[in-house]
Coordinates of C-alpha atoms in Angstrom, one line a residue:
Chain U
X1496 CA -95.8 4.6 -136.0
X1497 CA -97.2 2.4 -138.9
X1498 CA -101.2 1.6 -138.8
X1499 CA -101.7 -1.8 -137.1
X1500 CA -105.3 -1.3 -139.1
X1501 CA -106.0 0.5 -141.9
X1502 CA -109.7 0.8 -143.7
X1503 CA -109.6 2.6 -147.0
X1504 CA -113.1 4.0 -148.8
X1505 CA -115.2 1.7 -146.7
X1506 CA -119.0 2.2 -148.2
X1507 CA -121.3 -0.7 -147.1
X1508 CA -124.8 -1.5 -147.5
X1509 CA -127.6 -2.9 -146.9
X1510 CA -129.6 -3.8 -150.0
X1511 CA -129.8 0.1 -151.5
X1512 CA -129.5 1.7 -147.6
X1513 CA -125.7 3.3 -147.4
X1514 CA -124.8 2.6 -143.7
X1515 CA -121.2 3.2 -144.4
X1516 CA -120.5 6.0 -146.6
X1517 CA -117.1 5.7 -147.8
X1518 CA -115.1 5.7 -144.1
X1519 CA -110.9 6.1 -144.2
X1520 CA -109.8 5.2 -140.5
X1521 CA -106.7 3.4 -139.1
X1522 CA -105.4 2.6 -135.9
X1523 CA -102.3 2.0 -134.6
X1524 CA -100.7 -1.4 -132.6
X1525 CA -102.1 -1.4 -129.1
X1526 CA -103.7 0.7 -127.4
X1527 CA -107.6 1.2 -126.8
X1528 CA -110.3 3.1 -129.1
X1529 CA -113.6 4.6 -129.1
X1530 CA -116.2 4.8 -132.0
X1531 CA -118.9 7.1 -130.8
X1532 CA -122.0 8.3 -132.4
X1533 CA -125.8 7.7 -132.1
X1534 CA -127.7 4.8 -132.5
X1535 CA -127.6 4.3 -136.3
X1536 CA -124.3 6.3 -137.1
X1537 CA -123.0 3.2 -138.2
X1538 CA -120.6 2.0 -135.7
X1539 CA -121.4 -1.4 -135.1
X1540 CA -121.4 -2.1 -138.5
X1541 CA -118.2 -0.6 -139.0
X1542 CA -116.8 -3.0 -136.1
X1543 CA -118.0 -5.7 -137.9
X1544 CA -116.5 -4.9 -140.9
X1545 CA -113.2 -5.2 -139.7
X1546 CA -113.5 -9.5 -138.8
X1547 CA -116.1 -10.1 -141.5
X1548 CA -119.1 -10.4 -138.8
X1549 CA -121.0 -8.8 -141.8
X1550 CA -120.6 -11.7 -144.3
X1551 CA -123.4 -13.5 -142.4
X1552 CA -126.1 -11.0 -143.4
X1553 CA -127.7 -11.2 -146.4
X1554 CA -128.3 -8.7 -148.9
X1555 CA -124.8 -6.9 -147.6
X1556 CA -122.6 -5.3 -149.8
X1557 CA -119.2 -3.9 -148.8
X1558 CA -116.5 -1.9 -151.2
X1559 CA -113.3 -0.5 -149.7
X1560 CA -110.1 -2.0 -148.6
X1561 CA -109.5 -3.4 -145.0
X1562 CA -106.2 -4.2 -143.9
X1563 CA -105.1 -5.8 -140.5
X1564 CA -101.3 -6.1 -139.9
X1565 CA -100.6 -6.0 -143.4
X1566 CA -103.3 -8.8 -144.8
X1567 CA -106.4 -7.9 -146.9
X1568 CA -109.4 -9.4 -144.2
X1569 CA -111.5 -9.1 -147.7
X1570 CA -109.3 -11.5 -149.8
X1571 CA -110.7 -14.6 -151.2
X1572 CA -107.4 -16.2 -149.6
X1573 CA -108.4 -14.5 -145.9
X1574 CA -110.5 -17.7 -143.8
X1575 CA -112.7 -16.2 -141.7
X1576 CA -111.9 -18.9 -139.2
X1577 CA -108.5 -17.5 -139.3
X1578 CA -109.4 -13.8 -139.1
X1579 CA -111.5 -14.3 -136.3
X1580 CA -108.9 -16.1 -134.1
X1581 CA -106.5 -12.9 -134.9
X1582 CA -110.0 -10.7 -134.6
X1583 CA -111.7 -11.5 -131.2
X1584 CA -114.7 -10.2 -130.5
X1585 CA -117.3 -10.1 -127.7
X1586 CA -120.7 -8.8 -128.1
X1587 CA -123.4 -6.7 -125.9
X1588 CA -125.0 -9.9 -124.5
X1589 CA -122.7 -11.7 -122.5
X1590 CA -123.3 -15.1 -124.8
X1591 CA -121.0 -18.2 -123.0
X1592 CA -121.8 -21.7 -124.4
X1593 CA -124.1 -23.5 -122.5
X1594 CA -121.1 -25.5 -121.0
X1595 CA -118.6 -25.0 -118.0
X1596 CA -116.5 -22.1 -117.8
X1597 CA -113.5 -24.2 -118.5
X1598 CA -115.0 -25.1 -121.2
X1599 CA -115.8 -22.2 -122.4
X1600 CA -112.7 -20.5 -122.5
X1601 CA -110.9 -23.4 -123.9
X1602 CA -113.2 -23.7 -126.8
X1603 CA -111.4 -21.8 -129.3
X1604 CA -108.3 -23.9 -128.1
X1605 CA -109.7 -27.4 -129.1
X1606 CA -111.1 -26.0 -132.5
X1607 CA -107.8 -25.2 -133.2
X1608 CA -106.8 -28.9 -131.7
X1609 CA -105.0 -28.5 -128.7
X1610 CA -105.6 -31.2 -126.6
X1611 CA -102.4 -30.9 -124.3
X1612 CA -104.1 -30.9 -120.4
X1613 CA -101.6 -28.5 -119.1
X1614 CA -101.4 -26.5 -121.5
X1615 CA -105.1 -25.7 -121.7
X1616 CA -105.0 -25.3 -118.0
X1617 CA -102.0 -22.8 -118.5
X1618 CA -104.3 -20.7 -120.8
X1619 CA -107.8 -20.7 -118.9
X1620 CA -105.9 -19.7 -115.7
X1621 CA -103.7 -16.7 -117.8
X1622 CA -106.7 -15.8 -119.9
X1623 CA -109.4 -15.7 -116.5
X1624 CA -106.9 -13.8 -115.1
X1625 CA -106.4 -10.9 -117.8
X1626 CA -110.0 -10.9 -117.7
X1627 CA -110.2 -10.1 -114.0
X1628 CA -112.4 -13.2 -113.3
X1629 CA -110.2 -16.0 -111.7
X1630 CA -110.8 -15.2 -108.1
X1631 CA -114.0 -15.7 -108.6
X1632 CA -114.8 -18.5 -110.6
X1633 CA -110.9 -20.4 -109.6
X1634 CA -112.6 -22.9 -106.8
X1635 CA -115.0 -24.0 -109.2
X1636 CA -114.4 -24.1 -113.4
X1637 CA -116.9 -26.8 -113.9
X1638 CA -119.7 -25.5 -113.2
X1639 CA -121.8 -24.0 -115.7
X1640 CA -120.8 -20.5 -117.1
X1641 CA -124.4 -19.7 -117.6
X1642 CA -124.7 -19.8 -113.4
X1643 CA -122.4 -16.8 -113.2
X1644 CA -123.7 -13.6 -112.8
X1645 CA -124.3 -10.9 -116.0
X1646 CA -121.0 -9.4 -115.3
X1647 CA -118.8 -12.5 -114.8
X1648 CA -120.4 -14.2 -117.7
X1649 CA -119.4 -11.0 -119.8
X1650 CA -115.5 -11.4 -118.5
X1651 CA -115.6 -15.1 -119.0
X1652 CA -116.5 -14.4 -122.7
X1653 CA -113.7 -12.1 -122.5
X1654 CA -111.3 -14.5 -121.6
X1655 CA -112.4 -17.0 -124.2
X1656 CA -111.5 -14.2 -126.6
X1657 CA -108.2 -13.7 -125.1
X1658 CA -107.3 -17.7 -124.5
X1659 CA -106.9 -17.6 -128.5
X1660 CA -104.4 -14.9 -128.4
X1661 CA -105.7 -12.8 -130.7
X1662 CA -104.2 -9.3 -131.7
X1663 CA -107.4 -7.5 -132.0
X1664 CA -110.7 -7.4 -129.7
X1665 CA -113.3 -5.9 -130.6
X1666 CA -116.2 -5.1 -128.1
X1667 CA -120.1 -3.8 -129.0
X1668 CA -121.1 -2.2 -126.4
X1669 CA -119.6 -4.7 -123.8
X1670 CA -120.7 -2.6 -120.5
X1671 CA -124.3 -1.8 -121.6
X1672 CA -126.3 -4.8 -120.0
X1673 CA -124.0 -4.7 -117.1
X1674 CA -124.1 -2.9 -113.4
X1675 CA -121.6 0.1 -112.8
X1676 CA -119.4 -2.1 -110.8
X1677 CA -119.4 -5.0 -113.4
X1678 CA -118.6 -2.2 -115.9
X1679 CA -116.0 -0.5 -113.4
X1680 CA -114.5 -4.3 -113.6
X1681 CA -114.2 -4.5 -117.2
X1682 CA -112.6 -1.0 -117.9
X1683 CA -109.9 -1.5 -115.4
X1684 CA -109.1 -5.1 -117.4
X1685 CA -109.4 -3.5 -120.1
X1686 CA -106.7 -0.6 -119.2
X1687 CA -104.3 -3.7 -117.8
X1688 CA -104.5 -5.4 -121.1
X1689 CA -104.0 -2.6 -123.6
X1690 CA -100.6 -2.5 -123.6
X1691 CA -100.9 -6.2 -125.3
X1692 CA -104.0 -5.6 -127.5
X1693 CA -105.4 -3.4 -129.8
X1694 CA -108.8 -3.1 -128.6
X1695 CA -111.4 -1.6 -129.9
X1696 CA -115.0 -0.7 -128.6
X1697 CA -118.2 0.4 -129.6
X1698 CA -119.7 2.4 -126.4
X1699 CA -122.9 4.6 -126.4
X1700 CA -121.2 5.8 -122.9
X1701 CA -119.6 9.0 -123.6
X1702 CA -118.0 8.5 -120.2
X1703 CA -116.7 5.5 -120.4
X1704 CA -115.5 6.4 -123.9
X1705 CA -113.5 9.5 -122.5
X1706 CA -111.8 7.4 -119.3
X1707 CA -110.2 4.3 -121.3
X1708 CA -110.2 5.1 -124.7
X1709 CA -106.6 6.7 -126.1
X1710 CA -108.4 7.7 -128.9
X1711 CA -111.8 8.3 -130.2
X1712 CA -113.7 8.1 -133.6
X1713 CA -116.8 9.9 -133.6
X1714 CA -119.5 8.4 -136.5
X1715 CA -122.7 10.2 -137.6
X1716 CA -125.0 9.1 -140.3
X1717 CA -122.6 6.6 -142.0
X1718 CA -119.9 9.3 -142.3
X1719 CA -116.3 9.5 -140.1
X1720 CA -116.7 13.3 -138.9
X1721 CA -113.7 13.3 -136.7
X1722 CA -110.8 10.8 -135.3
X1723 CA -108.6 12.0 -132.8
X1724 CA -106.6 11.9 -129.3
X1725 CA -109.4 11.5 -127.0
X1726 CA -108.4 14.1 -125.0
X1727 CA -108.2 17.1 -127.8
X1728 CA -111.5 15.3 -128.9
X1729 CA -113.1 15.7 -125.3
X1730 CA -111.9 18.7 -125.0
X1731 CA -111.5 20.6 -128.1
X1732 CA -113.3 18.8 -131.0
X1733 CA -112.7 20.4 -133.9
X1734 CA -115.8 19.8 -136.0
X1735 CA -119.4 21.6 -134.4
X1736 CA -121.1 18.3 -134.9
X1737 CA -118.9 16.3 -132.8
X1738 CA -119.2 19.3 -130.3
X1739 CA -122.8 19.1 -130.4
X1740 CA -123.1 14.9 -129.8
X1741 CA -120.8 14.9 -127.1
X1742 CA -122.5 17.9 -125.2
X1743 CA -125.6 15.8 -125.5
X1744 CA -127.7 18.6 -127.9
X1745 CA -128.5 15.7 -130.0
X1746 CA -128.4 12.2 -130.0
Chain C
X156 CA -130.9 16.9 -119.0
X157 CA -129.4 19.5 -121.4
X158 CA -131.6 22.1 -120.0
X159 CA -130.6 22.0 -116.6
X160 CA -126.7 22.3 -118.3
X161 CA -127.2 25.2 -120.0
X162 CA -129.6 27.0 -117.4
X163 CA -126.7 26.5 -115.0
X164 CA -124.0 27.9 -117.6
X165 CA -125.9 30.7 -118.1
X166 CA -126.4 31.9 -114.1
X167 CA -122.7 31.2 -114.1
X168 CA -122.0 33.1 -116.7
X169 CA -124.1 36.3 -115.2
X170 CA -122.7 35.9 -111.9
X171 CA -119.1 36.1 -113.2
X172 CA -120.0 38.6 -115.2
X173 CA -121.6 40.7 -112.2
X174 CA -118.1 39.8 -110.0
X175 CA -116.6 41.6 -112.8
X176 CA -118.7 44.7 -112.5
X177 CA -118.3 44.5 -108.5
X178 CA -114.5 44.6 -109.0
X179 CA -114.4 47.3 -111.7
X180 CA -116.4 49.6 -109.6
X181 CA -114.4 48.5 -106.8
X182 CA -111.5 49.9 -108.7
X183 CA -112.9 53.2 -110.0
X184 CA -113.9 53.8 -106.4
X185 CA -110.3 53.1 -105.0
X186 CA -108.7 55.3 -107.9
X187 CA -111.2 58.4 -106.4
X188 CA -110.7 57.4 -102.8
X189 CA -107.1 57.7 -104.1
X190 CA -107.0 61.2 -106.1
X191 CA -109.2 62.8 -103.7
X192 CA -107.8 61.7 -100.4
X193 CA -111.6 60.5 -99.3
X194 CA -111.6 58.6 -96.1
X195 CA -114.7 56.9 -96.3
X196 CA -114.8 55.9 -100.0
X197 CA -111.3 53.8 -99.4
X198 CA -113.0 51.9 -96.4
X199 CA -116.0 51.1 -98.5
X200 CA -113.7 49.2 -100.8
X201 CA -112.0 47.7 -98.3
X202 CA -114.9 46.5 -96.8
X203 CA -116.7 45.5 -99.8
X204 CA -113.8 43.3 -100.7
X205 CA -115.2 40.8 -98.3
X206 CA -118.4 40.6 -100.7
X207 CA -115.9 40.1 -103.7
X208 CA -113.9 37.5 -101.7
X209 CA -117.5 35.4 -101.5
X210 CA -118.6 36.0 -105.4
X211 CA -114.9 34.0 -106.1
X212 CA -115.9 31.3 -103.4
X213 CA -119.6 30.9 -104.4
X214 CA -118.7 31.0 -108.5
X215 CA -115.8 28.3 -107.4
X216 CA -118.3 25.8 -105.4
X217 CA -121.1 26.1 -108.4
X218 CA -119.0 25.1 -110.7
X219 CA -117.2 22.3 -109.5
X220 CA -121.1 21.3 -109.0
X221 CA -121.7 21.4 -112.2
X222 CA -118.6 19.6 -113.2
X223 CA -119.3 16.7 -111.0
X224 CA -122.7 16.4 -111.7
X225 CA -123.4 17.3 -115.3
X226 CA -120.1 15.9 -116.4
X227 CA -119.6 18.7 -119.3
X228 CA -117.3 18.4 -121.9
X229 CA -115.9 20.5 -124.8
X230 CA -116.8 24.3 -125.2
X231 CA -119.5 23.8 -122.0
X232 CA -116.0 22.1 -119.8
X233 CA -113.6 25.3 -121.5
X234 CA -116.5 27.7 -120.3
X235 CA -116.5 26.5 -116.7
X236 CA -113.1 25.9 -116.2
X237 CA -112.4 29.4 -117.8
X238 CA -114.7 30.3 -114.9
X239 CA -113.2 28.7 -112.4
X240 CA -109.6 30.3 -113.7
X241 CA -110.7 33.8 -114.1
X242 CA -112.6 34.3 -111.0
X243 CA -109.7 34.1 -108.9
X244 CA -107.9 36.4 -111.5
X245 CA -111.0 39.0 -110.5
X246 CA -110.5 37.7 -106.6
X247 CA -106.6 39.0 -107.2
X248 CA -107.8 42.3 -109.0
X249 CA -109.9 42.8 -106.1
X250 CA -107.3 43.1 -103.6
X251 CA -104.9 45.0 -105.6
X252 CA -107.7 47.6 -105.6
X253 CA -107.9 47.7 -101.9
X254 CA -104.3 47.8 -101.7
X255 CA -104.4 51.1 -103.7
X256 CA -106.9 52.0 -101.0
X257 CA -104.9 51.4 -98.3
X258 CA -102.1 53.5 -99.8
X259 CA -104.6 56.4 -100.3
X260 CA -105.2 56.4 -96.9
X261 CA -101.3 56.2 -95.7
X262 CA -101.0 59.1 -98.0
X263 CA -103.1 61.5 -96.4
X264 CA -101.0 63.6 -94.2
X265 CA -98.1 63.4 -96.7
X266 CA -96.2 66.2 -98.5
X267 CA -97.8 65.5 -102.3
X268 CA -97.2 65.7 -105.4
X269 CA -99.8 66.5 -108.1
X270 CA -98.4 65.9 -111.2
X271 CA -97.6 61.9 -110.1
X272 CA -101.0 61.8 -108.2
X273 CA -102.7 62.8 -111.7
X274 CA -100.4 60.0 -114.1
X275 CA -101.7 57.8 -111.3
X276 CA -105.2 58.0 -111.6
X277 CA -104.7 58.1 -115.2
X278 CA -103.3 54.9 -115.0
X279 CA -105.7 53.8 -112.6
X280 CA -108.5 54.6 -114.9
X281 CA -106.8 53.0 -118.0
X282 CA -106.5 49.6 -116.2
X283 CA -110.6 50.1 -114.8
X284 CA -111.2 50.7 -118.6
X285 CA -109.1 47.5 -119.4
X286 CA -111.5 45.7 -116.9
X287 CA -114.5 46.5 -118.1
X288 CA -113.1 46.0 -122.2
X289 CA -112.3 42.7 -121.0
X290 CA -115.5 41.6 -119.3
X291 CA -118.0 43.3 -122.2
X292 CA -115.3 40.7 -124.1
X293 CA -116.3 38.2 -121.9
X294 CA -119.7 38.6 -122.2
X295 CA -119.8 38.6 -125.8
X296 CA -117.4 35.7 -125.7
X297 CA -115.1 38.2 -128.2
X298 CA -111.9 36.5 -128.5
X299 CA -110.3 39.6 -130.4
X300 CA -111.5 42.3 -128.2
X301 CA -110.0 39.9 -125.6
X302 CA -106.7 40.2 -127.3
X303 CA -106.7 44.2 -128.4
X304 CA -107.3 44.4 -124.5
X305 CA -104.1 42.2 -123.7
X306 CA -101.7 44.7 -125.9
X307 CA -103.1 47.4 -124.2
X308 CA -101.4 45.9 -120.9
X309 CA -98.1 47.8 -122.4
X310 CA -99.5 51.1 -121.5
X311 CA -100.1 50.1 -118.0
X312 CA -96.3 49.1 -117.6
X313 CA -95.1 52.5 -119.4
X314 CA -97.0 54.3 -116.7
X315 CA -95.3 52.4 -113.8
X316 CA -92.4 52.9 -115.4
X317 CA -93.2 56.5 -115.6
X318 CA -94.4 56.8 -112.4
X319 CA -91.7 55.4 -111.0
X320 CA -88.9 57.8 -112.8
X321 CA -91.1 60.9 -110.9
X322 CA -91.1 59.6 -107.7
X323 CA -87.6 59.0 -107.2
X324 CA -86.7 62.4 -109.0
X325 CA -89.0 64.4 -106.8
X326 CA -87.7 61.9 -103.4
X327 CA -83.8 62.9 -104.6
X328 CA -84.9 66.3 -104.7
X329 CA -86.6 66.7 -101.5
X330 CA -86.3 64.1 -98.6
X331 CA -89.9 64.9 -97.2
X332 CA -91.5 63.3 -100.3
X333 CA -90.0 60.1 -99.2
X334 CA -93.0 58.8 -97.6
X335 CA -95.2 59.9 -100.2
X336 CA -93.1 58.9 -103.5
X337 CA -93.2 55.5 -101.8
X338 CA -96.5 55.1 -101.5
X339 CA -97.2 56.3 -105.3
X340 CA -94.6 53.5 -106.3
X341 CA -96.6 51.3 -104.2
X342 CA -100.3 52.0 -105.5
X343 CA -98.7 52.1 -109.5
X344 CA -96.8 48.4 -109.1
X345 CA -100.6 47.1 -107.6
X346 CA -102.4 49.0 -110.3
X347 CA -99.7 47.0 -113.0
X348 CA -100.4 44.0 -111.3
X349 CA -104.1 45.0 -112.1
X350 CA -103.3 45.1 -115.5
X351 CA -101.2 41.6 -115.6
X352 CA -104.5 40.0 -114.3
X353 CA -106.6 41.5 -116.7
X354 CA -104.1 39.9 -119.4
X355 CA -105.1 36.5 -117.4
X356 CA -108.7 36.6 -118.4
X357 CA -107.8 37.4 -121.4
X358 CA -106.0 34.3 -122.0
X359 CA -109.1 32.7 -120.4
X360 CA -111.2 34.1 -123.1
X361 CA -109.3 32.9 -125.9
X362 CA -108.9 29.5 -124.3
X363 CA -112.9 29.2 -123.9
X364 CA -113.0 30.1 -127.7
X365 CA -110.1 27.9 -129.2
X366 CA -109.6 25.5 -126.6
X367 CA -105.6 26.7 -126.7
X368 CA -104.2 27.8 -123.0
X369 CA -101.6 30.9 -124.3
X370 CA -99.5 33.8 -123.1
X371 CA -100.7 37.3 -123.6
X372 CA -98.7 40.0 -123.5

């Protein structure tokens, strides 16, 4: 199977600091993965690399190659407006506009002018569905998304990643404000829609990591130490560090 | 939270490795009840079995305990589920040793014969020193010792096979050591299956080291 995404010698930093030291990880079409590691390992910052989230912080500078179905994401040709559309992502803090839910989720939509009524309705229904939201926002889209609880909101945002059909989400710690049944919620959708998506998620739960993810990276001070199946890296690691982290005797 | 994890392996660990003990001795004790017709030794094995039977059960419960509560993974999950595995392999060694004892005891007013009583007890007393290679293994978490004691499963076959060749001779030759050569047939196929559950742990061992599930022997 060809690499959906591949990232080449990926060093990054910030000002002098080396938060990624040089990382060679790809991932195939579909399908959902892991990065693990403790706070600091790096990451979320290599999650961000792969849509160009980084590009909004000063004083960041990024070497490697980064390739997502075939085009360079660090070309001066790649728009970011572009990328992002094919590179969803949705963030710790569920973060909905301050505007309705139908709103929301259509949002991408009329940035990228579609203004066709049924059509819009034909995504916000498809997209609250995938997200496993619609039977419980359906009887009411206008009203504000910021009413909904910290677990809907999150799924909202979810479907306003999926109404622009993107190839790729990406997810920082999407479960970690959110109750266990809010985050029971969101692994089942995400399990339902991984045969359509490559997904890819940032989780400080080893558990959570181990149930959904098909495979796992497992990051440590800025290096890669170990990519893998996530069941041979659950169960038989085969580097003592990743041992160690996932054991819990450090981290 | 890693404390409490590796406190509980370690009881674990001891308790498994005092089942093995229990069952070894159960062993020698049913290979002397055996050679030396004793009455009262083969019941104390057969009775202590019960005690065995509870070590498996208790060992079982603990560990799917710790499973659900302290969620292990990697080497800590091989550990426990090597555990889990193995301690009905010592649960089935148990039994075959009280089967020997039961044969003992069937034995007693037969015609015998010496020279298959002694090749018995020899191979009795290889597969007890099998047992306890294989738990010192266990304890030292010594994958190759675990393997050496595997091979040496092929001696425990040679003397069934052994074993088997005298009893029919001597039950050809003389119909009153029917019963008798029966019984010796009997107690050798449980001491080899002894020997085939020894090779289990084994396996066990080397899985808890390399995370690989193979076939000894």
């Amino acid at each position: 199977m060809d690499d959906f995404i591949t990232t080449n010698d990926v060093h990054l930093y910030y000002g002098k600091k080396e938060a990624l030291k040089g990382i060679n990880l790809s991932f195939p079409a579909k399908g959902i993965n892991a990065l693990i590691g403790p706070s600091g390992c790096g990451k979320s910052t290599y999650l961000r690399v792969l849509n160009r989230m980084n590009d909004l912080i000063p004083q960041v500078t990024m070497t490697g190659s980064v390739k997502i179905n075939g085009i360079d994401v660090y070309s001066p040709k790649t728009d970011t407006v572009d990328l992002r559309k094919k590179v969803g992502m949705v963030f710790q803090q569920p973060n909905p506009f301050p505007f309705s839910i139908y709103e929301n989720v259509t949002y991408g939509l009329r940035i990228a002018g579609i203004k066709d009524k049924q059509l819009l309705d034909e995504r916000v229904e498809r997209s609250l569905k995938q997200a496993a939201v619609w039977d419980e926002v359906k009887d009411d889209l206008h009203r504000s998304a910021l009413s909904l609880s910290g677990g809907q909101q999150q799924r909202v945002c979810i479907a306003r990643v999926l109404a622009v059909q993107p190839d790729v989400i990406l997810l920082d710690e999407p479960t970690s404000a959110l109750d266990p049944v809010s985050s029971g919620l969101i692994e089942d959708m995400l399990l339902t829609i991984r045969d359509r998506y490559t997904i890819i998620i940032v989780t400080h739960n080893l558990q959570q990591a181990s149930r959904i993810s098909d495979r796992t990276a497992f990051f440590l001070n800025g290096e890669l130490i170990e990519a893998g199946k996530t069941k041979s890296l659950f169960l038989n690691p085969q580097r003592q560090e990743t041992d160690d982290y996932i054991s819990g005797r450090f981290g | 939270m890693r404390k409490i994890l590796e406190k509980q392996l370690k009881n674990l660990h001891e308790d498994f490795a005092k089942m093995g003990f229990d069952v070894a001795s159960a062993i020698q004790q049913a290979t002397n009840a055996f050679e030396n017709n004793d009455e009262d030794l083969a019941q104390k094995v057969i009775d202590n079995d019960q005690n065995i039977n509870e070590q498996e059960i208790y060992l079982e419960r603990k560990a799917a305990q710790v499973m659900a509560l302290q969620q292990p993974v990697a080497s800590d999950l091989r550990i426990l589920v090597t555990i889990l595995k193995a301690s009905s392999d010592l649960e089935r060694i148990g039994d075959h040793a009280v089967s020997v004892a039961r044969a003992g005891l069937r034995i007693k007013k037969e015609k015998k014969n010496k020279i298959i009583e002694e090749v018995i007890g020899d191979m009795s007393r290889h597969a007890y020193g099998m047992l306890k290679q294989i738990i010192h293994a266990y304890v030292e978490n010594d994958e190759h010792l675990a393997r050496d004691v595997a091979i040496s499963d092929r001696k425990t076959d040679e003397y069934l096979k052994k074993i088997r060749k005298e009893a029919f001779r001597a039950m050809q030759n003389d119909s009153e050591f029917i019963s008798s050569g029966t019984e010796y047939i009997v107690a050798a196929s449980h001491i080899e299956r002894i020997g085939d559950y020894v090779t289990n742990v084994a396996e066990w061992i080397v899985y808890t080291n390399t995370g690989r599930i193979i076939e000894l022997g």
